[in-house]
Coordinates of C-alpha atoms and ligand atoms in Angstrom, one line a residue:
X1 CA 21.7 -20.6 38.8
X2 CA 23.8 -17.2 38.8
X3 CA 24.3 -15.0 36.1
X4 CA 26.9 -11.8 36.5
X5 CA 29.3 -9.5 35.0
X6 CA 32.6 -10.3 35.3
X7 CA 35.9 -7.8 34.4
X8 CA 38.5 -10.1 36.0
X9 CA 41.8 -10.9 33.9
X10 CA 40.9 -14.2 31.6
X11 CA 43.7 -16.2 33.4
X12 CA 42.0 -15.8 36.6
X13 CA 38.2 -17.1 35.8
X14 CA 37.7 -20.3 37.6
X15 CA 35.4 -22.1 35.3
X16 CA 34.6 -25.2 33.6
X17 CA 34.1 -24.0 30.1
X18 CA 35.2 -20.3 28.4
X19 CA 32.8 -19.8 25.6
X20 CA 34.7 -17.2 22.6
X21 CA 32.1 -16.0 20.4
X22 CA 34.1 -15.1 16.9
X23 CA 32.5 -13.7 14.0
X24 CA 34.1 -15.3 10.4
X25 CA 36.4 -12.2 10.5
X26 CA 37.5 -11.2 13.8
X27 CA 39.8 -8.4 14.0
X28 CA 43.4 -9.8 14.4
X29 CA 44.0 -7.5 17.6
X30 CA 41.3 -8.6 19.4
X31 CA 42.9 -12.5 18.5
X32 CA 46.1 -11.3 19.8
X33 CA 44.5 -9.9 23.0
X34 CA 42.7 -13.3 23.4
X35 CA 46.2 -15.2 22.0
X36 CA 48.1 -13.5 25.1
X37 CA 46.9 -15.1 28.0
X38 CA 45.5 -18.2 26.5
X39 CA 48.3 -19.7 24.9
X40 CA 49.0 -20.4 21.4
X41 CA 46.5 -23.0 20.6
X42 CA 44.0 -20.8 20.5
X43 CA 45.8 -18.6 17.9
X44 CA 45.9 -21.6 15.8
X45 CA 42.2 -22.9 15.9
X46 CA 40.8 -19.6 15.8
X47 CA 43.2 -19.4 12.4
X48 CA 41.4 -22.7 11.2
X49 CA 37.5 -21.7 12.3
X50 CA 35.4 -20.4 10.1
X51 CA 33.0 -19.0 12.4
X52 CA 30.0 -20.0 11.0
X53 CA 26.6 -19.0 13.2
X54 CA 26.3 -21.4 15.7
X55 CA 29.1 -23.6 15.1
X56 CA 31.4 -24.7 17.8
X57 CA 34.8 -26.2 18.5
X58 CA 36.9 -27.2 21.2
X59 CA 40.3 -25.8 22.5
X60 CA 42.2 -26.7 25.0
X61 CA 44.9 -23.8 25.9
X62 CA 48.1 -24.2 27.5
X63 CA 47.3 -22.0 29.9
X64 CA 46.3 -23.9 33.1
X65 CA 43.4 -21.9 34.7
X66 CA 41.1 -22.4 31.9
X67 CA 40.8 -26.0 30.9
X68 CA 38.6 -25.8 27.9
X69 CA 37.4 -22.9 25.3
X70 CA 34.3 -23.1 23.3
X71 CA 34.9 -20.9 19.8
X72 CA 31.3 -20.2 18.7
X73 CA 30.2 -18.8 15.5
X74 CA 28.7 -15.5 14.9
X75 CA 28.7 -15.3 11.2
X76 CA 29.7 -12.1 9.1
X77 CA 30.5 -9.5 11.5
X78 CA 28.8 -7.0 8.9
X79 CA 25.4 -8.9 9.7
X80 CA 25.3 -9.6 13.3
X81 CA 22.5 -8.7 15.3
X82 CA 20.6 -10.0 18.4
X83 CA 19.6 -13.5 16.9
X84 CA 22.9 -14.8 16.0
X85 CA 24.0 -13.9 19.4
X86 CA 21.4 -15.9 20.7
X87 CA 22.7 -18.7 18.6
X88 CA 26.2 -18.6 19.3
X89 CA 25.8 -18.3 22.8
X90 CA 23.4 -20.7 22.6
X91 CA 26.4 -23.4 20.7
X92 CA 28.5 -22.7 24.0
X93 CA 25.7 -23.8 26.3
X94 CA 25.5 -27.2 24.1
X95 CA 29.4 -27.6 24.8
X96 CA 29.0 -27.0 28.2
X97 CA 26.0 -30.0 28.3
X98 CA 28.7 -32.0 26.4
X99 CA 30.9 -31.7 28.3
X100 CA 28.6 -31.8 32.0
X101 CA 30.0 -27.9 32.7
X102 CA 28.6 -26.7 35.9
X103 CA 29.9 -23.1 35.4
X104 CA 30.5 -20.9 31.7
X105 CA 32.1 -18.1 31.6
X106 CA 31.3 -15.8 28.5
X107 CA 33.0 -13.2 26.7
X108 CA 30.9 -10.3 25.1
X109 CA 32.0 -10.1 21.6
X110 CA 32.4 -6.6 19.9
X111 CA 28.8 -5.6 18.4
X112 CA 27.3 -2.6 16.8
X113 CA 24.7 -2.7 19.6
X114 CA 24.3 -1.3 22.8
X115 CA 25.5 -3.2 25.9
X116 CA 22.4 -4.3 27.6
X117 CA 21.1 -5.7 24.2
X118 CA 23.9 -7.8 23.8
X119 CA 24.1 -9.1 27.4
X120 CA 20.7 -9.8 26.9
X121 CA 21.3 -11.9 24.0
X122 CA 24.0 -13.9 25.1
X123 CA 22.1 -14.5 28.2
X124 CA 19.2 -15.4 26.7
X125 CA 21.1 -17.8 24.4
X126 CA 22.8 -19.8 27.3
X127 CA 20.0 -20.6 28.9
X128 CA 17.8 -21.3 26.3
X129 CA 20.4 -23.5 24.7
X130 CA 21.1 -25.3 28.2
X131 CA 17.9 -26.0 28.7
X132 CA 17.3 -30.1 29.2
X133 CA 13.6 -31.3 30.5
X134 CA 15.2 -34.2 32.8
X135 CA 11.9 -35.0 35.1
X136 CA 11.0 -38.2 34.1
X137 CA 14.3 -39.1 32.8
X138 CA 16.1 -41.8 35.1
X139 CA 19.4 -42.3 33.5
X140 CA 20.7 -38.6 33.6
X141 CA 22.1 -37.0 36.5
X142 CA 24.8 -34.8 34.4
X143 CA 24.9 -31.5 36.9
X144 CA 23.0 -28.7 35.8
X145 CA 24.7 -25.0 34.6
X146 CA 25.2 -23.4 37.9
X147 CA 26.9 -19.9 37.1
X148 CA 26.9 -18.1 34.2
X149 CA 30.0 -15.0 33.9
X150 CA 29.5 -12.6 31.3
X151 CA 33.4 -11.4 30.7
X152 CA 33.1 -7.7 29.5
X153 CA 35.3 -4.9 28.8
X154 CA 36.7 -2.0 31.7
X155 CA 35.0 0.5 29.7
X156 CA 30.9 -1.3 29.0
X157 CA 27.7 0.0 30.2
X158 CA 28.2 -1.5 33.7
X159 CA 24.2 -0.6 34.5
X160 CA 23.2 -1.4 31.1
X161 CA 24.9 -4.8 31.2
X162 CA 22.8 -5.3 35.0
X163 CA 20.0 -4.5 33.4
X164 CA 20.5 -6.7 30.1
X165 CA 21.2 -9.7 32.1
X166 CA 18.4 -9.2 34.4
X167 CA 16.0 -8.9 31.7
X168 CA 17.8 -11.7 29.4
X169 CA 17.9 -14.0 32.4
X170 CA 14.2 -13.4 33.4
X171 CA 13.1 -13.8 30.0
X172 CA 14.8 -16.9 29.7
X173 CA 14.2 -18.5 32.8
X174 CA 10.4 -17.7 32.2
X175 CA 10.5 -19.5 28.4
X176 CA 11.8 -22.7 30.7
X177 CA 8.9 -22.7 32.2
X178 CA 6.6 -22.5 29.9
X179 CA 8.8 -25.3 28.3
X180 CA 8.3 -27.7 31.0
X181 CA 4.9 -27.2 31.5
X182 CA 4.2 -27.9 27.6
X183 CA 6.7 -31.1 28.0
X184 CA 5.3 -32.1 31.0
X185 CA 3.3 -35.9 30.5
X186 CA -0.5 -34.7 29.8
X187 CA -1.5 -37.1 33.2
X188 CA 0.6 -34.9 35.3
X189 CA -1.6 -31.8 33.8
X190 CA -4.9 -32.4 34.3
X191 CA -7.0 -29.2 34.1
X192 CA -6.6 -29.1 37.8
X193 CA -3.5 -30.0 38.4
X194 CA -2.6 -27.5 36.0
X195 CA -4.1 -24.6 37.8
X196 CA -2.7 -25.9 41.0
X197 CA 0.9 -25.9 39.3
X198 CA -0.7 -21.9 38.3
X199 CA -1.3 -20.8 41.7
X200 CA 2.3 -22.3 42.6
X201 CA 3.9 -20.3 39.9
X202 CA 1.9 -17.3 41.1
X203 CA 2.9 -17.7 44.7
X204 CA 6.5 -17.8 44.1
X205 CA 6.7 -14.9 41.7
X206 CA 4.0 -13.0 43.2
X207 CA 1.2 -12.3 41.1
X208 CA -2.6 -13.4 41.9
X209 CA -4.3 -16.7 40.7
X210 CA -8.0 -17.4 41.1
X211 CA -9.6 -20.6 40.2
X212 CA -13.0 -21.5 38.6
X213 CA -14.5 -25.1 39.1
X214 CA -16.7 -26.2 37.0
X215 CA -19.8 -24.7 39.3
X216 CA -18.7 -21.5 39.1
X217 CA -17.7 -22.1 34.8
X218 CA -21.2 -23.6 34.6
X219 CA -22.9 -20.3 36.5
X220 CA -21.0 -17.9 34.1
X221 CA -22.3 -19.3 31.1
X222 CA -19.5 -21.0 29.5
X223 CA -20.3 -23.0 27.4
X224 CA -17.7 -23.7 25.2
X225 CA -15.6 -24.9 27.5
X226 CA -18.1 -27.1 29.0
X227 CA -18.5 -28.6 25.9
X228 CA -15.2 -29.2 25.0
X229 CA -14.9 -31.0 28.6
X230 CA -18.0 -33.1 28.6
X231 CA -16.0 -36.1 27.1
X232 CA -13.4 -36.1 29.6
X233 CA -13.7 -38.2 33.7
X234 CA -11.8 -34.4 34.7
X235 CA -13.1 -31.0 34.9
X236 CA -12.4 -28.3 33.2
X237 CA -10.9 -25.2 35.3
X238 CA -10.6 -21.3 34.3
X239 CA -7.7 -19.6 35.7
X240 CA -7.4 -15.9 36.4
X241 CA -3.8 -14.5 36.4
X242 CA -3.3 -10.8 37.9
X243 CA -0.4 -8.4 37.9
X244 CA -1.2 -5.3 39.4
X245 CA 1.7 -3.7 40.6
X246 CA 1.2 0.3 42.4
X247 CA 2.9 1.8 39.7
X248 CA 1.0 0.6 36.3
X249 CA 0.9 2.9 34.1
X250 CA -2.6 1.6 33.1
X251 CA -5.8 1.3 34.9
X252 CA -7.8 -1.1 32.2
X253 CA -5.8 -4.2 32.0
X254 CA -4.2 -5.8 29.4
X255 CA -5.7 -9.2 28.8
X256 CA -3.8 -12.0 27.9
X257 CA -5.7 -15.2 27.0
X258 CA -4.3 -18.8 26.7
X259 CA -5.2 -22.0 25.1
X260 CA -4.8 -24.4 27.6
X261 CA -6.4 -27.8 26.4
X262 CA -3.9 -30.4 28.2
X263 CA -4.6 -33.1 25.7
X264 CA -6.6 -33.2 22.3
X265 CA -7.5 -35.8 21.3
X266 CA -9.7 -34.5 18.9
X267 CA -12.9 -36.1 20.9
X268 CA -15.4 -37.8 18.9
X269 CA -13.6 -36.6 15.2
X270 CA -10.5 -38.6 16.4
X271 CA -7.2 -37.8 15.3
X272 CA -4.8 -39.8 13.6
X273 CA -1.7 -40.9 16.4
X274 CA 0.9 -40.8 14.3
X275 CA 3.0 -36.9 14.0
X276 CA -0.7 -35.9 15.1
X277 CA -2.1 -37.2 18.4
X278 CA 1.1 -37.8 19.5
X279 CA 2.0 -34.0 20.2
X280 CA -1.0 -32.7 21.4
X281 CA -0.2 -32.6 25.1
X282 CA 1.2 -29.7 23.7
X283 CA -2.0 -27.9 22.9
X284 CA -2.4 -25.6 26.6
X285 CA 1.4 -24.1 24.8
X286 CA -1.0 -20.8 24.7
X287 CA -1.6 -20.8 28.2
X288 CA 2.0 -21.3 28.9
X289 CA 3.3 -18.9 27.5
X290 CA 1.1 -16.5 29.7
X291 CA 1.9 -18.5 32.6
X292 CA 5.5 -17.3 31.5
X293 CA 4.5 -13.8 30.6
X294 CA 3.2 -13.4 33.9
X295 CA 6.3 -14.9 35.4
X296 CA 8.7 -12.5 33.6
X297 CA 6.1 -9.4 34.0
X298 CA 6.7 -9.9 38.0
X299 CA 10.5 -11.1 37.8
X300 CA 10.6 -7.4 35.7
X301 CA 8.2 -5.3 37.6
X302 CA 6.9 -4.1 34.7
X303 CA 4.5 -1.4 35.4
X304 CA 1.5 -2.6 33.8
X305 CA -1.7 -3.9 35.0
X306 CA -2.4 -7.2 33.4
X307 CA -4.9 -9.9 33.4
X308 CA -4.6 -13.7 32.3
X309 CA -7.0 -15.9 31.3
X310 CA -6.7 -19.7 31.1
X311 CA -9.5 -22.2 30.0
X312 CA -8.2 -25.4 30.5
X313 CA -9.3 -29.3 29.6
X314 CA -9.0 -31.9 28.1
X315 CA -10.8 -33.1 24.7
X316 CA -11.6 -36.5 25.0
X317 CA -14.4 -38.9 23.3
X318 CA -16.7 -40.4 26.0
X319 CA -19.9 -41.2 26.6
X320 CA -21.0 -38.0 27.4
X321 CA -18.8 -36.7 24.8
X322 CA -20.1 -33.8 22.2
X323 CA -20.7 -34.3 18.8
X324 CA -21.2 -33.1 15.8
X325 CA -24.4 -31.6 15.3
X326 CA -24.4 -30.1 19.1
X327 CA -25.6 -26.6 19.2
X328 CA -23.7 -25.0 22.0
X329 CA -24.1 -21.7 23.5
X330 CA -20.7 -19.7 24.8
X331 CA -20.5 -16.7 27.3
X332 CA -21.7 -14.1 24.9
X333 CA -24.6 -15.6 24.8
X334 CA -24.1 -16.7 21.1
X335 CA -24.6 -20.3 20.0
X336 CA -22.4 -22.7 17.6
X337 CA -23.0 -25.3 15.8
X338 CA -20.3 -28.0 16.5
X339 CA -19.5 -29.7 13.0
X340 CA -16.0 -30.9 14.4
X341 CA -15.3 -31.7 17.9
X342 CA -11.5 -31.1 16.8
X343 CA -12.3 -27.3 16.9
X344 CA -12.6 -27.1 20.2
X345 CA -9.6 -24.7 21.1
X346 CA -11.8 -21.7 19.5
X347 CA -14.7 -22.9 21.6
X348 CA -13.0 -22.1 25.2
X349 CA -11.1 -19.4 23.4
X350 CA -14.1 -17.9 23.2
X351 CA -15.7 -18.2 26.7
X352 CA -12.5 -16.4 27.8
X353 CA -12.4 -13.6 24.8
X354 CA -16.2 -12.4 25.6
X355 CA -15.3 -13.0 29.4
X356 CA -12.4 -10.6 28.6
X357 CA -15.0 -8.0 27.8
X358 CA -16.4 -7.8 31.5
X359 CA -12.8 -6.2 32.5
X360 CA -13.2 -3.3 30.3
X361 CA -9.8 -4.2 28.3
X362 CA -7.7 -1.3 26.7
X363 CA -6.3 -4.7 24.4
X364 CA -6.7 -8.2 24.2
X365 CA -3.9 -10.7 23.7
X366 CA -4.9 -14.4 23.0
X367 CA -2.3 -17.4 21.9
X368 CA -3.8 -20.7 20.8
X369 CA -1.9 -23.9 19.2
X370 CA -5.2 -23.8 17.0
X371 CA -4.4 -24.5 13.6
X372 CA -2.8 -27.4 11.7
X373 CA -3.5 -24.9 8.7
X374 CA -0.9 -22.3 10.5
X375 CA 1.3 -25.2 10.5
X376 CA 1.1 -25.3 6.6
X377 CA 1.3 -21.7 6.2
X378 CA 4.5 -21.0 8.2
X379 CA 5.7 -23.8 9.7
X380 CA 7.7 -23.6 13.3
X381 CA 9.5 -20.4 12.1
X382 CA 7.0 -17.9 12.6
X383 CA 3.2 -17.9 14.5
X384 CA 1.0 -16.3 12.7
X385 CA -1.1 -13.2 13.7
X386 CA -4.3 -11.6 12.8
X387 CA -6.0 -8.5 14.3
X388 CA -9.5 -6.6 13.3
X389 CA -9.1 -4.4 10.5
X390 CA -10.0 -1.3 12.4
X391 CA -8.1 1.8 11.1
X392 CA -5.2 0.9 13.3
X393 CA -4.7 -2.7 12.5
X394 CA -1.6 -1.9 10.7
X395 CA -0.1 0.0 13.4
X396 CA -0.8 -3.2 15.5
X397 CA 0.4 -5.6 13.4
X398 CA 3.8 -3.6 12.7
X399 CA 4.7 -3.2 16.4
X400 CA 4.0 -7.1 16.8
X401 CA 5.9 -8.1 14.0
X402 CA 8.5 -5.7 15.3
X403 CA 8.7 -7.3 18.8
X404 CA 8.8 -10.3 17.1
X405 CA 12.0 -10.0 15.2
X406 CA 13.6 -8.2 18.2
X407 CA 12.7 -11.1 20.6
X408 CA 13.5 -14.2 17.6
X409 CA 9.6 -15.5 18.4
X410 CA 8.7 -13.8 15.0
X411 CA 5.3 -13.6 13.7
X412 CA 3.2 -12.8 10.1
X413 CA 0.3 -11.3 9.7
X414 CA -2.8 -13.0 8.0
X415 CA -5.5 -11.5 6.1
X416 CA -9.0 -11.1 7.9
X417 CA -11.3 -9.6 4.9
X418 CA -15.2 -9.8 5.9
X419 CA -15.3 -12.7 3.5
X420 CA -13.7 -15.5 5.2
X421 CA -16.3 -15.3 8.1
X422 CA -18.8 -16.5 5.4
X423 CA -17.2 -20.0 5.6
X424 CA -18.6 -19.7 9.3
X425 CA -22.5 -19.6 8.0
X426 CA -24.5 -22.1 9.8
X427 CA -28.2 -23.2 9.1
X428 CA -29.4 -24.1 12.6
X429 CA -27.4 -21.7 15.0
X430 CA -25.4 -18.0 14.9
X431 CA -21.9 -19.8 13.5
X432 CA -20.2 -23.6 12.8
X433 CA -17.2 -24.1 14.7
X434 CA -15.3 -25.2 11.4
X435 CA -15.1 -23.2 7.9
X436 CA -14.3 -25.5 4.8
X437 CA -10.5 -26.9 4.2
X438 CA -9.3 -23.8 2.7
X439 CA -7.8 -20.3 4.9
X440 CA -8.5 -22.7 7.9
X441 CA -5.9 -20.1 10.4
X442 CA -8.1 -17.5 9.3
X443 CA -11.5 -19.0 9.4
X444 CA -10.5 -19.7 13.3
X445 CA -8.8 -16.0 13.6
X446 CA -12.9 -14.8 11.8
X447 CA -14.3 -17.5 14.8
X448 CA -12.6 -16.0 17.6
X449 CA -12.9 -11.9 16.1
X450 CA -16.8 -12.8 16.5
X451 CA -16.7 -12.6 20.4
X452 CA -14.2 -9.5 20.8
X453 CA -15.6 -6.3 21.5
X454 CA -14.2 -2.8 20.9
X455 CA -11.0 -3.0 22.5
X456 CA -8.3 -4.2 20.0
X457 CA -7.0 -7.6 19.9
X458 CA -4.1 -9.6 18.6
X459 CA -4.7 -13.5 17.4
X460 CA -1.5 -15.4 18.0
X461 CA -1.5 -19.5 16.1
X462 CA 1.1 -20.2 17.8
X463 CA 0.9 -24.3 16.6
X464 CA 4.0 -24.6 14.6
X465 CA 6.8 -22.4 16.8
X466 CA 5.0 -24.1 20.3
X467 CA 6.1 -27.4 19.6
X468 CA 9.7 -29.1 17.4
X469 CA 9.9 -32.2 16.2
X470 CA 13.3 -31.4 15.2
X471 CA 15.7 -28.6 17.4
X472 CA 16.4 -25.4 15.9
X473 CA 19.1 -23.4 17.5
X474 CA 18.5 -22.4 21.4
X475 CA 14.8 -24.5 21.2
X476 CA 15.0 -27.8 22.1
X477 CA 12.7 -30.7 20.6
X478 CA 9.5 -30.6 22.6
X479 CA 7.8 -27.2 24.4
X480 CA 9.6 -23.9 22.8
X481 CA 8.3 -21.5 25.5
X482 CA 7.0 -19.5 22.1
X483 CA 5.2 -16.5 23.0
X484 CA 7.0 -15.7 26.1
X485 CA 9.5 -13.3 24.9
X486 CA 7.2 -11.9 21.9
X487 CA 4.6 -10.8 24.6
X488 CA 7.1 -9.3 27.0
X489 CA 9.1 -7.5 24.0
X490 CA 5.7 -6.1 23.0
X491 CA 4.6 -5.2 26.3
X492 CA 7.6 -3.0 27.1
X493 CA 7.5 -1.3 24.1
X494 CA 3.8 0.1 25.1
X495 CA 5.2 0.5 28.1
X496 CA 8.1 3.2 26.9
X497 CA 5.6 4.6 24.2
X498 CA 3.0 5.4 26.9
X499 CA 5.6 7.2 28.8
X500 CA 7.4 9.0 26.7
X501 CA 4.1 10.1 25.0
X502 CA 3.0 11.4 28.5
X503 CA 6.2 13.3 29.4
Ligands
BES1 N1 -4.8 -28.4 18.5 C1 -5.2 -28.5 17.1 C2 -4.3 -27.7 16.2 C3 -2.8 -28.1 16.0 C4 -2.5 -28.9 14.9 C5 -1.9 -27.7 16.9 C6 -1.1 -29.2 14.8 C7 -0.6 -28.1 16.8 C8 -0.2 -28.8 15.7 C9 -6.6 -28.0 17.0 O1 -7.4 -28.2 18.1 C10 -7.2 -28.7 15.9 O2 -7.4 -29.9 16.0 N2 -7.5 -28.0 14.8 C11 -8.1 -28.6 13.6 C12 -9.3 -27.7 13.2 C13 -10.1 -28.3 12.1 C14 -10.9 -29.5 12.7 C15 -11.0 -27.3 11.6 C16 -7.1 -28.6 12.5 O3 -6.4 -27.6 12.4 O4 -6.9 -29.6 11.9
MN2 MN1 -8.4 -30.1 18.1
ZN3 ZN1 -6.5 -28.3 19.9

């Protein structure tokens, strides 16, 4: 797929499908400067559309060169930002799949914002909203999006525009991913086939991927993955992501750590099927999202230095399943005591977080689908995210939250007083696995905080926003890609900070 500026006359763009972005007020020159070469029917329909955010409807103009217009909503001009661009671009890429467009043109509406940002947007909101996991379907062969016009002004940004699509398309294209990897079926994903599908992804893009076996997992101690895995015919596999490019501005890495159990079952303490089991081959969404993030960070070049870590197995019950009861001992050296084989995304969470100590981290990232409790909290709107409270936790937490409104994968903080970790008091070994039924995102955030170190670290329960039963505008049922623009967002903000503190 192509994605470009364009500043040729409206008449002239050879396309399938225009998409006109209108606000529910647009100024009546710029509909007499859209009127003029598109004929009259669009006067008329623009008369009768409210413009409502991410509402569409089709016109066909007079004019022969364009054969269909999308009008998309952008709601009150007074309030539009980056996240109703999204959507309304995102409303032109679902009449484009209606109606099988292989190429969109777009024109950039007028926006209080600067020109990359909105390209960005729009770009991000195209693809996002195109986006169609077809791989097992059989019955489908509807072309896919192949070009994607941006129609701007003489006068824009022309760099800043380059730059917002490059970023917005980047962005996008590694959300997809993460997407199908979450969508794809959990016996195409084995831990190993996973990691292969890893080292594919890192090949093309051009970071580094090492893989464990489960020898070398076994002879670094970890034990919480092992655990997890002992009830499943595969093994497990611990994938080590690097980005290192020459000009990092950082020499200790940035860790970014995944959740990446392909199917939960819930072992032994078996879940129900039923709008339960029946999503969990979305549980590794944690380690897709880094598998995204790294994606992106090389599409980008972003000068950072950045490590990823990815646990991954299934969590079956077998014969040689665990069970409650097992005392198990993770990397750290500190033992649980397993009251609930269900919690077993903490338990290869944290093999990787006290593995993440060994690279001497200046911070520590990790997303997990590891809550049904976050699911209750927030729902698919927001993930939620807990840090230490160190004297800069609220510094932490605001440039998150920030990154998180700019990028629409928002996020809310949760408490993590000292007392929660009580619920985590075990008789027979250092800490249970579960808390009671009450704060249960928090109980796991207090789980995990036990085997980080100094450097500072961000929680992410991603379990609501990874996965929709229902779409939501530019996220498709199934795998979301959550995570993958929050992290990069977040990243490039400590990126500009560092430098601009050190010039
Ligand atoms: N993968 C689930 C969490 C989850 C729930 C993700 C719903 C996405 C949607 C996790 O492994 C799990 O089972 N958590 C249990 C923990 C409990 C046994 C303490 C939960 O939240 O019910
Ligand atoms: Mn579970
Ligand atoms: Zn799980």
């Amino acid at each position: 797929m192509t994605v470009a500026a364009t500043t040729d006359a409206l008449a002239d763009l050879e396309v399938d499908l225009l998409v006109l972005p209108l606000s529910s007020r647009p100024a009546a020159p710029r509909v007499e400067a859209l009127a003029r070469p598109l004929g009259d029917s669009l006067r008329r329909a623009v008369e009768d559309f409210d413009g409502e955010t991410g509402t569409s409807v089709l016109v066909y103009p007079e004019a022969d060169a364009v054969p269909r217009i999308a009008l998309v909503g952008l709601g009150d001009p007074a309030e539009l930002d980056r996240e109703r661009l999204r959507q309304g671009a995102a409303a032109g890429a679902q009449a484009a799949i209606d109606r099988t467009a292989a190429s969109v043109a777009c024109i950039v509406p007028p926006a209080d914002l600067n020109d990359g940002i909105i390209a960005q947007a729009l770009v991000e909101g195209l693809i996002l909203g195109g986006y169609r996991y077809r791989r097992y379907r059989t019955d489908d062969d509807a072309p896919d999006l192949e070009s994607i016009l941006l129609h701007v002004a003489g006068d824009v940004d022309r760099a800043a525009v380059r730059d917002g699509i490059d970023t917005g398309t980047a962005l996008a294209r590694a959300t997809c991913t993460a997407r199908d990897l979450v969508n794809t079926s959990p016996h195409d994903k084995t831990a190993r086939q996973f990691a292969a599908t890893i080292r594919e992804s890192g090949d093309r893009h051009g970071y580094d991927v090492d893989t464990w076996g489960e020898d070398r997992i076994r002879e670094e101690g970890f034990g919480g993955l092992l655990a997890v895995n002992r009830g499943s015919f595969e093994p497990p596999t611990f994938s080590l992501l690097t980005w290192r490019p020459d000009h990092a501005v950082n020499t200790r890495p940035i860790v970014l750590a995944g959740k990446g159990v392909v199917f939960d079952t819930g072992g032994l303490s078996l879940k129900d099927t039923k709008g339960s089991m029946d999503m969990m081959k979305a549980d590794m969404g944690g380690a897709a999202a880094v598998v995204g993030a790294f994606e992106a960070l090389a599409d980008l070049n972003v000068p950072l230095h950045v490590v990823g870590l990815i646990p991954a197995s299934d969590n079956r019950p077998g014969n040689k399943a665990y069970v409650p009861g097992d005392v198990i001992q993770i990397h750290s050296g500190a033992t649980v005591e397993v009251m609930n084989t269900d919690a077993e995304g903490r338990l290869l969470l944290a093999d990787a977080l006290s593995y993440a100590q060994s690279l001497d981290p200046r911070l520590v990232i990790d997303l997990a689908t590891l809550t049904g409790s976050q699911v209750v909290a927030l729902g698919a709107d927001a993930a939620a995210v807990m840090t230490s409270e160190t004297e800069d936790a609220a510094e932490r937490l605001y440039a998150i939250q920030r990154a998180g409104e700019r990028s629409g994968d928002r996020v809310h903080p949760l408490p993590m007083y000292d007392a929660y970790k009580q619920h985590l008091d075990s008789s027979v070994a250092d800490l249970k696995n579960v808390g009671g039924s009450e704060a249960g995102a928090i109980t796991a955030g207090k789980f995990l905080e036990h085997f980080t170190g100094e450097a500072p670290w961000l929680h992410l329960d991603i379990a609501g926003p990874a996965f929709l039963t229902q779409p939501k505008p530019y996220r498709p049922e199934g795998g979301t890609g959550f995570g993958v623009r929050l992290l990069l967002t977040y990243l490039n903000d400590a990126v500009t900070i560092r430098q601009n503190r050190d010039s």
